[in-house]
Structure formats: structure tokens, C-alpha cells
GROMACS .gro file of C-alpha atoms in nm:
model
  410
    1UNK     CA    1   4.177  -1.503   1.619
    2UNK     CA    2   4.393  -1.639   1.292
    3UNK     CA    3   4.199  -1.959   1.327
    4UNK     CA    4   3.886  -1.794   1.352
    5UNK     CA    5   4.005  -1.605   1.069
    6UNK     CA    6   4.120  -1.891   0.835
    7UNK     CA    7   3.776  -2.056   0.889
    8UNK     CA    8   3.524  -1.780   0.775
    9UNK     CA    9   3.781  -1.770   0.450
   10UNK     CA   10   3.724  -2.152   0.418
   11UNK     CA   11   3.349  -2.092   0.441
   12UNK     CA   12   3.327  -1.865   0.187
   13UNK     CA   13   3.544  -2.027  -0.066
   14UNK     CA   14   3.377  -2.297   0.026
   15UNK     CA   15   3.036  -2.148  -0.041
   16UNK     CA   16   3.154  -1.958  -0.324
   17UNK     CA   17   3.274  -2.301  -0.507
   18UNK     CA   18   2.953  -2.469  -0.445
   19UNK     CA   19   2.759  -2.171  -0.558
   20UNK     CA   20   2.981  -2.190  -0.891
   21UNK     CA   21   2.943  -2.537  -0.983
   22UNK     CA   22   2.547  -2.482  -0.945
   23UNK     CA   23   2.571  -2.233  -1.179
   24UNK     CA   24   2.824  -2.445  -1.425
   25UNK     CA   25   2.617  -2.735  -1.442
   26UNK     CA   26   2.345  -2.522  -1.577
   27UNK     CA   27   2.508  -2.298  -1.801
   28UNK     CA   28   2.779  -2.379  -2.059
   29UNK     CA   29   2.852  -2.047  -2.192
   30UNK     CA   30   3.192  -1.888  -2.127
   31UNK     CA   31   3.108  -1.541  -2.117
   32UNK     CA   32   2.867  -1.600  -1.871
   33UNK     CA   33   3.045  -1.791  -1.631
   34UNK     CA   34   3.326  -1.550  -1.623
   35UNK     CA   35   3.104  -1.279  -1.586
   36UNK     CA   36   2.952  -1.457  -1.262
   37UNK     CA   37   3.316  -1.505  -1.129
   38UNK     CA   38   3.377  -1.153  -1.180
   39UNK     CA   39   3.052  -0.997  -1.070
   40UNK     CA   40   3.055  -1.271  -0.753
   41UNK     CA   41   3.441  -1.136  -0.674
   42UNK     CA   42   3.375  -0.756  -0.682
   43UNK     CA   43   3.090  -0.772  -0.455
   44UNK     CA   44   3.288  -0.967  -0.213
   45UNK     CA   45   3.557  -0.747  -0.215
   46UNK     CA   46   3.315  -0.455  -0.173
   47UNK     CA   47   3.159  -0.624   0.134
   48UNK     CA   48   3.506  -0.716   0.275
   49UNK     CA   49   3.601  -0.350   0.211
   50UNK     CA   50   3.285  -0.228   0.382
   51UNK     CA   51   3.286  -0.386   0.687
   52UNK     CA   52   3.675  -0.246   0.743
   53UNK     CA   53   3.533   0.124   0.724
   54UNK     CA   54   3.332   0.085   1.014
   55UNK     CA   55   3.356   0.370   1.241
   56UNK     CA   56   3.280   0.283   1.568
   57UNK     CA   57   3.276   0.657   1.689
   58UNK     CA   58   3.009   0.672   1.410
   59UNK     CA   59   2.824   0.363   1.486
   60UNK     CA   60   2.535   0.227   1.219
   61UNK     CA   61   2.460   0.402   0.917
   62UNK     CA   62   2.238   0.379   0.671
   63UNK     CA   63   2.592   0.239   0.451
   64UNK     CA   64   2.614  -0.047   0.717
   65UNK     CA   65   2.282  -0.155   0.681
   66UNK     CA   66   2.296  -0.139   0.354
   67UNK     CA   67   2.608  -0.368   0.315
   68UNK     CA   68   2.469  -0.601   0.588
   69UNK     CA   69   2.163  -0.607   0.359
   70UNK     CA   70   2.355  -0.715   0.071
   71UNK     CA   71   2.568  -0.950   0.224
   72UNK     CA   72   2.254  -1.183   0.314
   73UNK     CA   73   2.096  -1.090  -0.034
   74UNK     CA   74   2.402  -1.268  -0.193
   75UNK     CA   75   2.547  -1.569   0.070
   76UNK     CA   76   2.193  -1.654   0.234
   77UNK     CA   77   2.093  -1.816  -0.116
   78UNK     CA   78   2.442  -1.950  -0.156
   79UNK     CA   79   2.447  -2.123   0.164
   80UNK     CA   80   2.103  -2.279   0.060
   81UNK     CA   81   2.278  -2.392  -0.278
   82UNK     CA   82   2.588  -2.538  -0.071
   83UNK     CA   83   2.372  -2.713   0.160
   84UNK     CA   84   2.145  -2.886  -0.136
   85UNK     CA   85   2.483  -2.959  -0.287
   86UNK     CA   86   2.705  -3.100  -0.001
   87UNK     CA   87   2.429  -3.325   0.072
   88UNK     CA   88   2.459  -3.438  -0.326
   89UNK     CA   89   2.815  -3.489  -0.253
   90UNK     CA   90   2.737  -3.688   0.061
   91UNK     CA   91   2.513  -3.948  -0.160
   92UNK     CA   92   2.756  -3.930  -0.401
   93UNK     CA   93   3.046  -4.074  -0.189
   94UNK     CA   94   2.835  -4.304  -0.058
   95UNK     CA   95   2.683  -4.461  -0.328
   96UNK     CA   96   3.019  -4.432  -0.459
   97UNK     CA   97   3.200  -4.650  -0.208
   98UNK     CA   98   2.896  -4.905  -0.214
   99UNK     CA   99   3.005  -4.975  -0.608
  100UNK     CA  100   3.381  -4.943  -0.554
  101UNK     CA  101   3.424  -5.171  -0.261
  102UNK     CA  102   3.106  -5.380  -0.225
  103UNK     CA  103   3.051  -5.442  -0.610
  104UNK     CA  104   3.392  -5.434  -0.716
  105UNK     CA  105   3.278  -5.142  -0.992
  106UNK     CA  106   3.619  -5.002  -1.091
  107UNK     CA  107   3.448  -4.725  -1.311
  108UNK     CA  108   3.434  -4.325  -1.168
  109UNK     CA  109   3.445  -4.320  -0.797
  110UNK     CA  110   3.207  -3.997  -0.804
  111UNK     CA  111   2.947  -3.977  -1.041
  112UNK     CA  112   2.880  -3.693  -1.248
  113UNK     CA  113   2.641  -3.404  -1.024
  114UNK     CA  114   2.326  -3.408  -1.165
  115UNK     CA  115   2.162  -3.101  -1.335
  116UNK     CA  116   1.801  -3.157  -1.162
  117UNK     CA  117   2.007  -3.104  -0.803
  118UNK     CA  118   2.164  -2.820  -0.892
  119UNK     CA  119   1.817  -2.705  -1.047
  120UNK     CA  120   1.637  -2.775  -0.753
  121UNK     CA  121   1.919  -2.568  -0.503
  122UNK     CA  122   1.914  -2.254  -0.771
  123UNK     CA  123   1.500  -2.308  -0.697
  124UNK     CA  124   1.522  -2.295  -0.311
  125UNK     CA  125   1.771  -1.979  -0.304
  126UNK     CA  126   1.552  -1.807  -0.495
  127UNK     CA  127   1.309  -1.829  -0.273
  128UNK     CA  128   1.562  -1.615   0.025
  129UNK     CA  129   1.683  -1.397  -0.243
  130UNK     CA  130   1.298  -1.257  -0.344
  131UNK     CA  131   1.205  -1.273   0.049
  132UNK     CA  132   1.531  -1.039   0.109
  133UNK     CA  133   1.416  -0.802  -0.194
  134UNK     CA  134   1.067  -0.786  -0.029
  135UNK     CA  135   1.195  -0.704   0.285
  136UNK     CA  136   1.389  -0.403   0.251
  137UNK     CA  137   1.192  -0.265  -0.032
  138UNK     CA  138   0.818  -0.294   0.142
  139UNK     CA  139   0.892  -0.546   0.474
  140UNK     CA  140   1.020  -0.323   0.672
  141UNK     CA  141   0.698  -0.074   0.690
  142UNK     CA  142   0.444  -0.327   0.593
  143UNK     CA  143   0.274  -0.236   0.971
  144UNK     CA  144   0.065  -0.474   1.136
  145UNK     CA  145  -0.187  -0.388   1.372
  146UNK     CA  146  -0.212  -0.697   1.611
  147UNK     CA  147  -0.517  -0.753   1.888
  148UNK     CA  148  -0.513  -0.916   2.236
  149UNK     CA  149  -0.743  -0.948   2.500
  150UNK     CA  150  -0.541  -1.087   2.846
  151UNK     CA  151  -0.792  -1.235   3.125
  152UNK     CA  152  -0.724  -1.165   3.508
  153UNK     CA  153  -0.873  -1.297   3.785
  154UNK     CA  154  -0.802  -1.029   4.035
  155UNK     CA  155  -0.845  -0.680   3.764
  156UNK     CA  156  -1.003  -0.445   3.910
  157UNK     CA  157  -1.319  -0.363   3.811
  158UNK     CA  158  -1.341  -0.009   3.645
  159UNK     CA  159  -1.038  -0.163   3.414
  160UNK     CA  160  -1.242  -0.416   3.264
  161UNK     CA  161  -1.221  -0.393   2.885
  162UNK     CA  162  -0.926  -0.106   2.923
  163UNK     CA  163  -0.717  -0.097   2.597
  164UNK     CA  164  -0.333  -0.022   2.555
  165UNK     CA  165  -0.162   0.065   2.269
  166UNK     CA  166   0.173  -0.074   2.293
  167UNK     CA  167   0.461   0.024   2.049
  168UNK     CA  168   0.847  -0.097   2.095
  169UNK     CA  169   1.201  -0.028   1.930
  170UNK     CA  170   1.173   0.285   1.686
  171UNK     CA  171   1.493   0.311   1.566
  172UNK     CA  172   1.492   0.628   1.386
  173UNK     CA  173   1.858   0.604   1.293
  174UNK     CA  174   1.751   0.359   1.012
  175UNK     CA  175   1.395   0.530   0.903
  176UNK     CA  176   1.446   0.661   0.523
  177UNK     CA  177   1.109   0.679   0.437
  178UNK     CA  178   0.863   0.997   0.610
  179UNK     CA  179   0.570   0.888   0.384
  180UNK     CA  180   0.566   0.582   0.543
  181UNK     CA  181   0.692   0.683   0.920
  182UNK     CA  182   0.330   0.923   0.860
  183UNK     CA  183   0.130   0.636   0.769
  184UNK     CA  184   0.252   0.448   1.081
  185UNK     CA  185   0.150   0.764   1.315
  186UNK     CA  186  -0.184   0.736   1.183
  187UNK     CA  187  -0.224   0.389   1.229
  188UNK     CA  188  -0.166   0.434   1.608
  189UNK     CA  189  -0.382   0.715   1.641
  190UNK     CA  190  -0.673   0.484   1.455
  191UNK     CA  191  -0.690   0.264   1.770
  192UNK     CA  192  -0.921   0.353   2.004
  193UNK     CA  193  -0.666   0.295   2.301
  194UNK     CA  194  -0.711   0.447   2.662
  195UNK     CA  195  -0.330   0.499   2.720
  196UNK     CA  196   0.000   0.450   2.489
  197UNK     CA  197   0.307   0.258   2.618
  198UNK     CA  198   0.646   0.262   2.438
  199UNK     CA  199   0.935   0.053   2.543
  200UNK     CA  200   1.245   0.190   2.444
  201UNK     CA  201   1.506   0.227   2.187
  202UNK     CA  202   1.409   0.577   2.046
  203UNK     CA  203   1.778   0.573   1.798
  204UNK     CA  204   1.979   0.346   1.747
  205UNK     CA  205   2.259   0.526   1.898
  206UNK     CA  206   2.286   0.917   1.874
  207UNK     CA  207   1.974   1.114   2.005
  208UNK     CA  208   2.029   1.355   1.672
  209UNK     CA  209   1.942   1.007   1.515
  210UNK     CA  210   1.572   1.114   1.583
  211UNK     CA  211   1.547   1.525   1.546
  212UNK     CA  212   1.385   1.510   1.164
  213UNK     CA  213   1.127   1.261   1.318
  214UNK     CA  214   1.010   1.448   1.624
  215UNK     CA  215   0.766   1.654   1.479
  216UNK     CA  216   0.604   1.288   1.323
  217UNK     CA  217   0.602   1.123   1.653
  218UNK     CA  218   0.437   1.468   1.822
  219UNK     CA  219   0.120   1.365   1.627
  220UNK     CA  220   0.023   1.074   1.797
  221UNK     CA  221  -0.262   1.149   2.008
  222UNK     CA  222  -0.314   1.253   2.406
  223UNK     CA  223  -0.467   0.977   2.552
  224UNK     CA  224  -0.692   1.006   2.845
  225UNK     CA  225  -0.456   0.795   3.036
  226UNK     CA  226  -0.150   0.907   2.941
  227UNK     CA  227   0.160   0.837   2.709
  228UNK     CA  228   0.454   0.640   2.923
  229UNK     CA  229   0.823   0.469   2.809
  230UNK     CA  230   1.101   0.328   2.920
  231UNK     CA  231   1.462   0.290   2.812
  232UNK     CA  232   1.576   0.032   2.562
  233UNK     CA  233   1.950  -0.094   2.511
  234UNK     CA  234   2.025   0.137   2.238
  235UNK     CA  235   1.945   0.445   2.435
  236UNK     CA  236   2.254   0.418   2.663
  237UNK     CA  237   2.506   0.484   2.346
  238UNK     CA  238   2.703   0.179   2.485
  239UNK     CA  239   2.758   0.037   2.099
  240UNK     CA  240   3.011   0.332   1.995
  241UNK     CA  241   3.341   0.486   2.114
  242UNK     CA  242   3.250   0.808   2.225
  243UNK     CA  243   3.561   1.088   2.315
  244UNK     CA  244   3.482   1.125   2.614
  245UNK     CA  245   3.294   1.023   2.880
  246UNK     CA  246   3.104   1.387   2.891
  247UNK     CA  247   2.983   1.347   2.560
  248UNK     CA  248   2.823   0.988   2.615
  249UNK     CA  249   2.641   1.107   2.939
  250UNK     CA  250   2.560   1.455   2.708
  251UNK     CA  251   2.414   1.216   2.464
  252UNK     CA  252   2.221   0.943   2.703
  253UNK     CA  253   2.050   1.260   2.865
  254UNK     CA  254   1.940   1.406   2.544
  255UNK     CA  255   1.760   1.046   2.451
  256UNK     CA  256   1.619   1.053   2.775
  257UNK     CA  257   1.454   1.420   2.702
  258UNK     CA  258   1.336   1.323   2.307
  259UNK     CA  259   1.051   1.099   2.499
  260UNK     CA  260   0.968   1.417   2.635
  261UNK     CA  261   0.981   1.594   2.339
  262UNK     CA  262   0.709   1.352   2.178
  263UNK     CA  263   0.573   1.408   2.516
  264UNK     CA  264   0.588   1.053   2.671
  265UNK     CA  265   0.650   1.040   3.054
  266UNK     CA  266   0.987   0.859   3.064
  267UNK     CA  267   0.964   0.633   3.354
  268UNK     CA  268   1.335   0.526   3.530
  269UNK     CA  269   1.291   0.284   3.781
  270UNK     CA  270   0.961   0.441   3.923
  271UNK     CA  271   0.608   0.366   3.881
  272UNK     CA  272   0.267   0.564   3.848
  273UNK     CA  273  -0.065   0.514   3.970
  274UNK     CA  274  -0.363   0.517   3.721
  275UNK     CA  275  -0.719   0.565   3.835
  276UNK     CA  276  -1.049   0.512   3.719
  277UNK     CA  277  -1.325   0.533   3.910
  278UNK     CA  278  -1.245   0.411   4.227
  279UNK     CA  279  -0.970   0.156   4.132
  280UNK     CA  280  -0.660   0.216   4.057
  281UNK     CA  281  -0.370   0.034   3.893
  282UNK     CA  282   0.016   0.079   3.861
  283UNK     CA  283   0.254   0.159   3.566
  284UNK     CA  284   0.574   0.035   3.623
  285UNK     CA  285   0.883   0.137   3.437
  286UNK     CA  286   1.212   0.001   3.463
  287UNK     CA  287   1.536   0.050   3.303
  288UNK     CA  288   1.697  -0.158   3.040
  289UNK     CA  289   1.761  -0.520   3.213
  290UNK     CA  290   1.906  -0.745   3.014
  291UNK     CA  291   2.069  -1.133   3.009
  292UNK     CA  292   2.319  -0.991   2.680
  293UNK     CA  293   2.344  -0.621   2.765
  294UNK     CA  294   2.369  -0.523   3.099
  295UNK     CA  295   2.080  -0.494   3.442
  296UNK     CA  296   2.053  -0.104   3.472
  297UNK     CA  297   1.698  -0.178   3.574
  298UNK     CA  298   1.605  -0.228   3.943
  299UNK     CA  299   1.233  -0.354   3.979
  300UNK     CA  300   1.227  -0.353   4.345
  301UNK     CA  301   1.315   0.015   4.316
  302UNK     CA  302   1.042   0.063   4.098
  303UNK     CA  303   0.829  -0.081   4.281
  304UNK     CA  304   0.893  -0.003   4.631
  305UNK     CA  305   0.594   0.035   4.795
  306UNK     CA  306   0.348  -0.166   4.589
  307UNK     CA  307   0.173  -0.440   4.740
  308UNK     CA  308   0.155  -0.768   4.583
  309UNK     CA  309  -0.225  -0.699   4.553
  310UNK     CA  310  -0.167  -0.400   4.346
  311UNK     CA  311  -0.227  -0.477   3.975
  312UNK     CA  312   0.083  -0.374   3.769
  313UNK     CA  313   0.141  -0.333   3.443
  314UNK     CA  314   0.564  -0.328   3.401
  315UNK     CA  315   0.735  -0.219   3.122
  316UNK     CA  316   1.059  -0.353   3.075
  317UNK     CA  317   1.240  -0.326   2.767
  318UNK     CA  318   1.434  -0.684   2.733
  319UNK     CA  319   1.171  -0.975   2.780
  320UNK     CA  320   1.493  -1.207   2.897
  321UNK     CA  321   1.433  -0.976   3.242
  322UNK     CA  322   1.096  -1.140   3.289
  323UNK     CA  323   1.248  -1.503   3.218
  324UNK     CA  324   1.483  -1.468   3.471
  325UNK     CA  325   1.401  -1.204   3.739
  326UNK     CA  326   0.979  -1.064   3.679
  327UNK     CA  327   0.781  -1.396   3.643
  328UNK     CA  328   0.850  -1.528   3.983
  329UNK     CA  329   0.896  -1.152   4.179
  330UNK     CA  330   0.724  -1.166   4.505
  331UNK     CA  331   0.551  -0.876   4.418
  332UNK     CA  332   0.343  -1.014   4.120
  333UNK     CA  333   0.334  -0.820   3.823
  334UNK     CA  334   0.049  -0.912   3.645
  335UNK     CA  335   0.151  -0.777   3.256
  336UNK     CA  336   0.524  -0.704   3.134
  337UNK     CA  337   0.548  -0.517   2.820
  338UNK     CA  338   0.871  -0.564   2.650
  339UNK     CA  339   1.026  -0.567   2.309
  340UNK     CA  340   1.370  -0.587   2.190
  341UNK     CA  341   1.426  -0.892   1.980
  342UNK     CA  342   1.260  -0.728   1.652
  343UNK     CA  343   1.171  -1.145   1.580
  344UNK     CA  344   1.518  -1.074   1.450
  345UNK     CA  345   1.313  -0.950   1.158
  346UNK     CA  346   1.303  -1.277   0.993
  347UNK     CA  347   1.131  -1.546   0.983
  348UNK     CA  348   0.756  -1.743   0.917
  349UNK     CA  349   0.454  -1.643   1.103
  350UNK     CA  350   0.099  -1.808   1.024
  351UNK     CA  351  -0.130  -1.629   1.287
  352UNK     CA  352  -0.281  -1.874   1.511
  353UNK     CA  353  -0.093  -2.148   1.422
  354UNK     CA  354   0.300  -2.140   1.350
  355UNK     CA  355   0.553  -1.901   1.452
  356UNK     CA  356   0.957  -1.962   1.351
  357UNK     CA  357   1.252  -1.723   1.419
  358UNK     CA  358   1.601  -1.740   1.503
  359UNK     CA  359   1.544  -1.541   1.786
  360UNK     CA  360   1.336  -1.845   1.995
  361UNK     CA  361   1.721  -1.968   2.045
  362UNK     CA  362   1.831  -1.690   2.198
  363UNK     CA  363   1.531  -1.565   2.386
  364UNK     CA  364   1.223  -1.760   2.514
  365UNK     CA  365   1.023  -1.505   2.506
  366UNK     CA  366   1.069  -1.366   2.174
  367UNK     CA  367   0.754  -1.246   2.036
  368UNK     CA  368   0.409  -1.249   2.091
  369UNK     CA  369   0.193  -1.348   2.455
  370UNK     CA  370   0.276  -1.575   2.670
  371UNK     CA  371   0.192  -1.663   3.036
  372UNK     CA  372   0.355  -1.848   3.332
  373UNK     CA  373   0.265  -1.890   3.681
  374UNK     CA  374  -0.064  -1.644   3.594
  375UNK     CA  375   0.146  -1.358   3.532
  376UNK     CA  376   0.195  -1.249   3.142
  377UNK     CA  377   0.453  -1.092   2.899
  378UNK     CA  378   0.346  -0.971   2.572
  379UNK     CA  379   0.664  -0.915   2.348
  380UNK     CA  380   0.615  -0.614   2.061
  381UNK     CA  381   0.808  -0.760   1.785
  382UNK     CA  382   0.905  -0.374   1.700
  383UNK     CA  383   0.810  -0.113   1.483
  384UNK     CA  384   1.178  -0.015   1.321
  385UNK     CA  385   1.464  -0.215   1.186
  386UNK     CA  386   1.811  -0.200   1.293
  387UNK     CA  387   2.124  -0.359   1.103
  388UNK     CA  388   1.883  -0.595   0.869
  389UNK     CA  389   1.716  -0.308   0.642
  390UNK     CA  390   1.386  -0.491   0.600
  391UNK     CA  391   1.203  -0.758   0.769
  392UNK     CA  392   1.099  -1.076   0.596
  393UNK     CA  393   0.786  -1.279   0.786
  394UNK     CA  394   0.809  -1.095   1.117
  395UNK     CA  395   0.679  -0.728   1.035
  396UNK     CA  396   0.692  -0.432   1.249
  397UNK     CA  397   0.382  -0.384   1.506
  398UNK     CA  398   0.182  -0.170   1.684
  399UNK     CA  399  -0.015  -0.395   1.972
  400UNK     CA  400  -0.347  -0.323   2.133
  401UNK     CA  401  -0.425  -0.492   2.438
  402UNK     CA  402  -0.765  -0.526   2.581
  403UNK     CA  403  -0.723  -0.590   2.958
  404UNK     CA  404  -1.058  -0.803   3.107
  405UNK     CA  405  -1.191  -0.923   3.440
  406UNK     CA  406  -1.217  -1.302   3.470
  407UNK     CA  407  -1.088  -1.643   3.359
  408UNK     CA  408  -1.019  -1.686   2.985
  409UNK     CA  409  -1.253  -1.884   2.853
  410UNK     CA  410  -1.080  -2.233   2.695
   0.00000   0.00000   0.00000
């Protein structure tokens, strides 16, 4: 722990010296320098200090996020500045030891850093530090409505050309904005959907988290097919210290009735049938399952009884369930919804044609369609934000997913 310790402090001294001579090889006035020292000190203590308030009987605020937000606002550009920097330094030596010991130059060892590096470092951060602003002042509700049509063989025919809107990870803890939260509700209920599918984490902790936004999530629409969910990790209240054991169950059971009070059918390792004309298909609903955060979900309970011939639409929260249990069940669900990994909420999406997060390293499966072995998982890359206040590239979504008959055309 000490050494784990003593190595974030070398980090950020180190970072915080590289930072500084950026700034000192551009600007030769006292004042200002000291005032950069000063300013770059207090909000470092007030960061520091932050963090150690945590309550974990409390859990996330909105003064959490807030300081997380900060914290990448200031050392995300300053690690870009260090990393332009150190790799001057690295040059440096080297060309440095080619004069000193191959050419017998006796004069400076290092030369002097050059202004256009530290320029061109300044130039990158500030490309982070705008993209942070952006993101938790109009990311994090910039709502994007995103279209799919999925192709199977073996959908039965009165389904063909279906449509599901699918929504993920609300988060109401963190919502600060009802104008917008509105704006959202009427963006779902402007899709001409047949059914609605939601796939857990209501709050980000508490169910009190989402009382002021019931009566907002109440107005999205009956659908002819229904309005299902599922639990997400955040609904079990496992990321607090709670007094007692009564008062987390107390808690987990009033999450599991606010689905009800927005009057979605909260499914718990069960399924449903859905019929239309004289086909049917199943809605599966699991329990969170997840690789980081514990396998509450059973999917041969919830499906006990279907036949592999059935078609199935699951919904299960964590997509790292389909990587390692789903995509090869001998049962052969045809769609997973899932959503979870928010695209960590950063990150660079070009529609069509590039797609970068830090969350491909943790899950395969982090955002978007994909397919393996015929069977699909479409991953909702969320419409809150949790700890991050914004998102940055990868913006909150509400899906709509056109189910049709036949082989996808190349």
C-alpha cells in the first residue's frame, strides 16, 4: 500500500513538473508563474481533500462527480504535456550522448528544451481540456437516436420488420438537468417502436436517487407490446456500506418496484412470450451477470422450458455475460440486449467507420452490434452518466432495432 502510495505522489510531481516547465518556457513573467504554482497547488489540495470525504454509506454525489470531473479537466492535459515532453527529454539524452561520447563535444550534455515542443504539448492538451468542457456542459445529454436492422434466418414471420426501442443505464442519481431528462422522454416516444426494453441501472445506488424523476419516465408511451427491464449492477446497492443488512434488502426491493412505478415489467430470471399473429417469440430477462461484479443471473432459469427453436430476445444487463456464457448456450438466443459499459463515456466514434474507447480493453463487447456464431448482441452505450459528469465522443443513446426475416444482404 506505501509503495503504491509513494508512486501516485511520484506521478504527480512528476506530471506537475513537466506541466510547469511547459508553461516556463513560454512565459517569462514572474507573477504569472507563481500564480500557476499557486492556482495548480490549491486545486490539488482540494482534489486530495475531496476524495478523503467520501462517504461510503453515502455513495456518489453530485460533489464526487464533480471532483472526478475536475480532476481529468486538470491532469488529462497534463499527462498529454508530460508525455510530449518526456519524449523531448528522451531525444535530448540521446542526441546528447551521440555528441558527448561519439564526437567528443564537451559543451552542455542536454540542450536547452525547445519552445516549439512545449508549444506543440500546450496545443494537444488543449484539445482534452475543451473536449472535457464539452462534455459535462452539453455531452452528457447530447442524445443520439441510433438505427439497426438485424437479419435472421429462422424469425418468424409475423415479426418481420418488428421494431424495439432499447434504452440502458439511467442513472438518475447524477441527472441535474429536467429540461433535458424531458427532451430525452420525448425522443423515445418519437420512435415508432412496437415494444420498449430497458436494461438496468435505474440509480446509481439509492432507489430515492430516482423519486423527482418518476413522474418524467411515466411519460414514455404504452407500447402495444409492452415495456420490459432487467436489473443492472447498480441496482443491488453493493457499492455502499449500508447499516444493516435490512436496510440494503429495504433498498434493492424498492429499485426493483420504481420499474414498476414507470410501469416496466421487471423481469428476474424469467421470460415472456410475445405473440403476433400466429407466431410467437420470447423475452428473456436475466439478472445482473457479470465477469467484474458478480453472476446473480441464471439463464437456464430463465429460460427453462424454451426450446432452442424458440426465437429469444435476452436481456442481460453486462454484455461480458454473452462473451463468456450466452453466445455459445445450447439454447440459442438469437438477440442479447445489454448495456453497462457507458463506452466509458469517452472516446472517438466516426459512424460507419471508426470506433475507439478505453472500454474495448476491458470488454469485447463494448458498444454497438456485433455477431458470433449467428447469434447477436447489441450493446446500448447508455443514456446517463455515472462518476465522469459528461461524455466526450461516446454520447448517451436510445437504440431502435428493426428485427427482419432473411440473410443480410452483403
Amino acid at each position: 500500500m506505501l509503495f503504491r502510495f509513494l508512486f501516485i505522489a511520484f506521478l504527480f510531481i512528476l506530471i506537475e513538473i513537466y506541466s510547469f516547465q511547459a508553461v516556463k518556457t513560454l512565459v517569462k513573467t514572474k507573477w504569472i508563474l507563481n500564480s500557476y504554482l499557486i492556482v495548480s497547488t490549491l486545486l490539488f489540495v482540494f482534489i486530495i481533500y475531496s476524495f478523503t470525504q467520501f462517504d461510503r454509506s453515502v455513495g456518489q454525489t453530485k460533489q464526487t462527480m464533480m471532483t472526478m470531473g475536475l480532476m481529468l479537466l486538470i491532469y488529462i492535459p497534463k499527462i498529454v504535456v508530460t508525455l510530449v515532453l518526456f519524449g523531448e527529454d528522451v531525444y535530448r539524452v540521446i542526441v546528447g550522448s551521440v555528441y558527448y561520447f561519439v564526437d567528443n563535444d564537451n559543451g552542455d550534455f542536454l540542450k536547452s528544451r525547445r519552445k516549439f515542443v512545449s508549444q506543440i504539448g500546450l496545443g494537444l492538451a488543449a484539445i482534452p481540456f475543451l473536449s472535457l468542457i464539452y462534455g459535462m456542459t452539453f455531452g452528457k445529454y447530447n442524445y443520439k437516436v441510433i438505427k439497426q436492422r438485424i437479419f435472421f434466418p429462422d424469425l418468424p414471420e409475423s415479426f418481420d420488420g418488428f421494431t424495439i426501442t432499447h434504452i440502458s443505464d439511467v442513472h438518475s442519481g447524477s441527472f441535474d438537468n429536467p429540461e433535458k431528462i424531458n427532451y430525452a422522454i420525448d425522443l423515445i416516444n418519437e420512435q415508432e417502436a412496437d415494444m420498449i426494453l430497458f436494461t438496468g441501472d435505474i440509480v446509481n445506488t439509492h432507489a430515492k436517487e430516482m423519486h423527482p424523476w418518476i413522474d418524467s419516465f411515466k411519460r414514455i408511451k404504452d407500447y402495444q407490446f409492452g415495456k420490459y427491464s432487467v436489473l443492472g449492477n447498480h441496482d443491488y446497492g453493493e457499492y455502499v456500506t449500508w447499516p444493516s443488512e435490512k436496510d440494503k434488502e429495504k433498498n434493492f426491493q424498492d429499485i426493483k418496484n420504481l420499474y414498476g412505478d414507470i410501469d416496466f415489467k421487471l423481469l428476474l430470471n424469467e421470460h415472456t412470450f410475445i405473440e403476433k399473429g400466429n407466431d410467437r417469440i420470447a423475452i428473456v430477462g436475466v439478472e445482473n451477470w457479470g465477469l467484474h461484479f458478480g453472476e446473480k443471473g441464471d439463464v437456464n432459469l430463465a429460460s427453462a422450458n424454451l426450446k432452442k427453436e424458440d426465437f429469444k430476445i435476452l436481456m442481460s444487463h453486462d454484455p461480458s455475460h454473452w462473451e463468456n456464457v450466452v453466445k455459445k448456450h445450447e439454447k440459442h438466443f438469437h438477440l442479447t440486449l445489454s448495456g453497462h459499459t457507458h463506452g466509458m463515456q469517452f472516446g472517438i466514434e466516426i459512424p460507419g467507420f471508426f470506433k475507439w474507447s478505453l472500454a474495448q480493453y476491458v470488454y469485447k463487447q463494448w458498444a454497438g452490434l456485433y455477431e458470433e456464431f449467428g447469434r447477436y448482441i447489441y450493446v446500448n452505450r447508455g443514456f446517463g452518466f455515472h462518476a465522469y459528469p459528461g461524455r466526450v465522443g461516446i454520447m448517451p443513446e436510445i437504440t431502435v432495432i428493426q428485427l427482419k426475416k432473411g440473410e443480410k444482404l452483403a
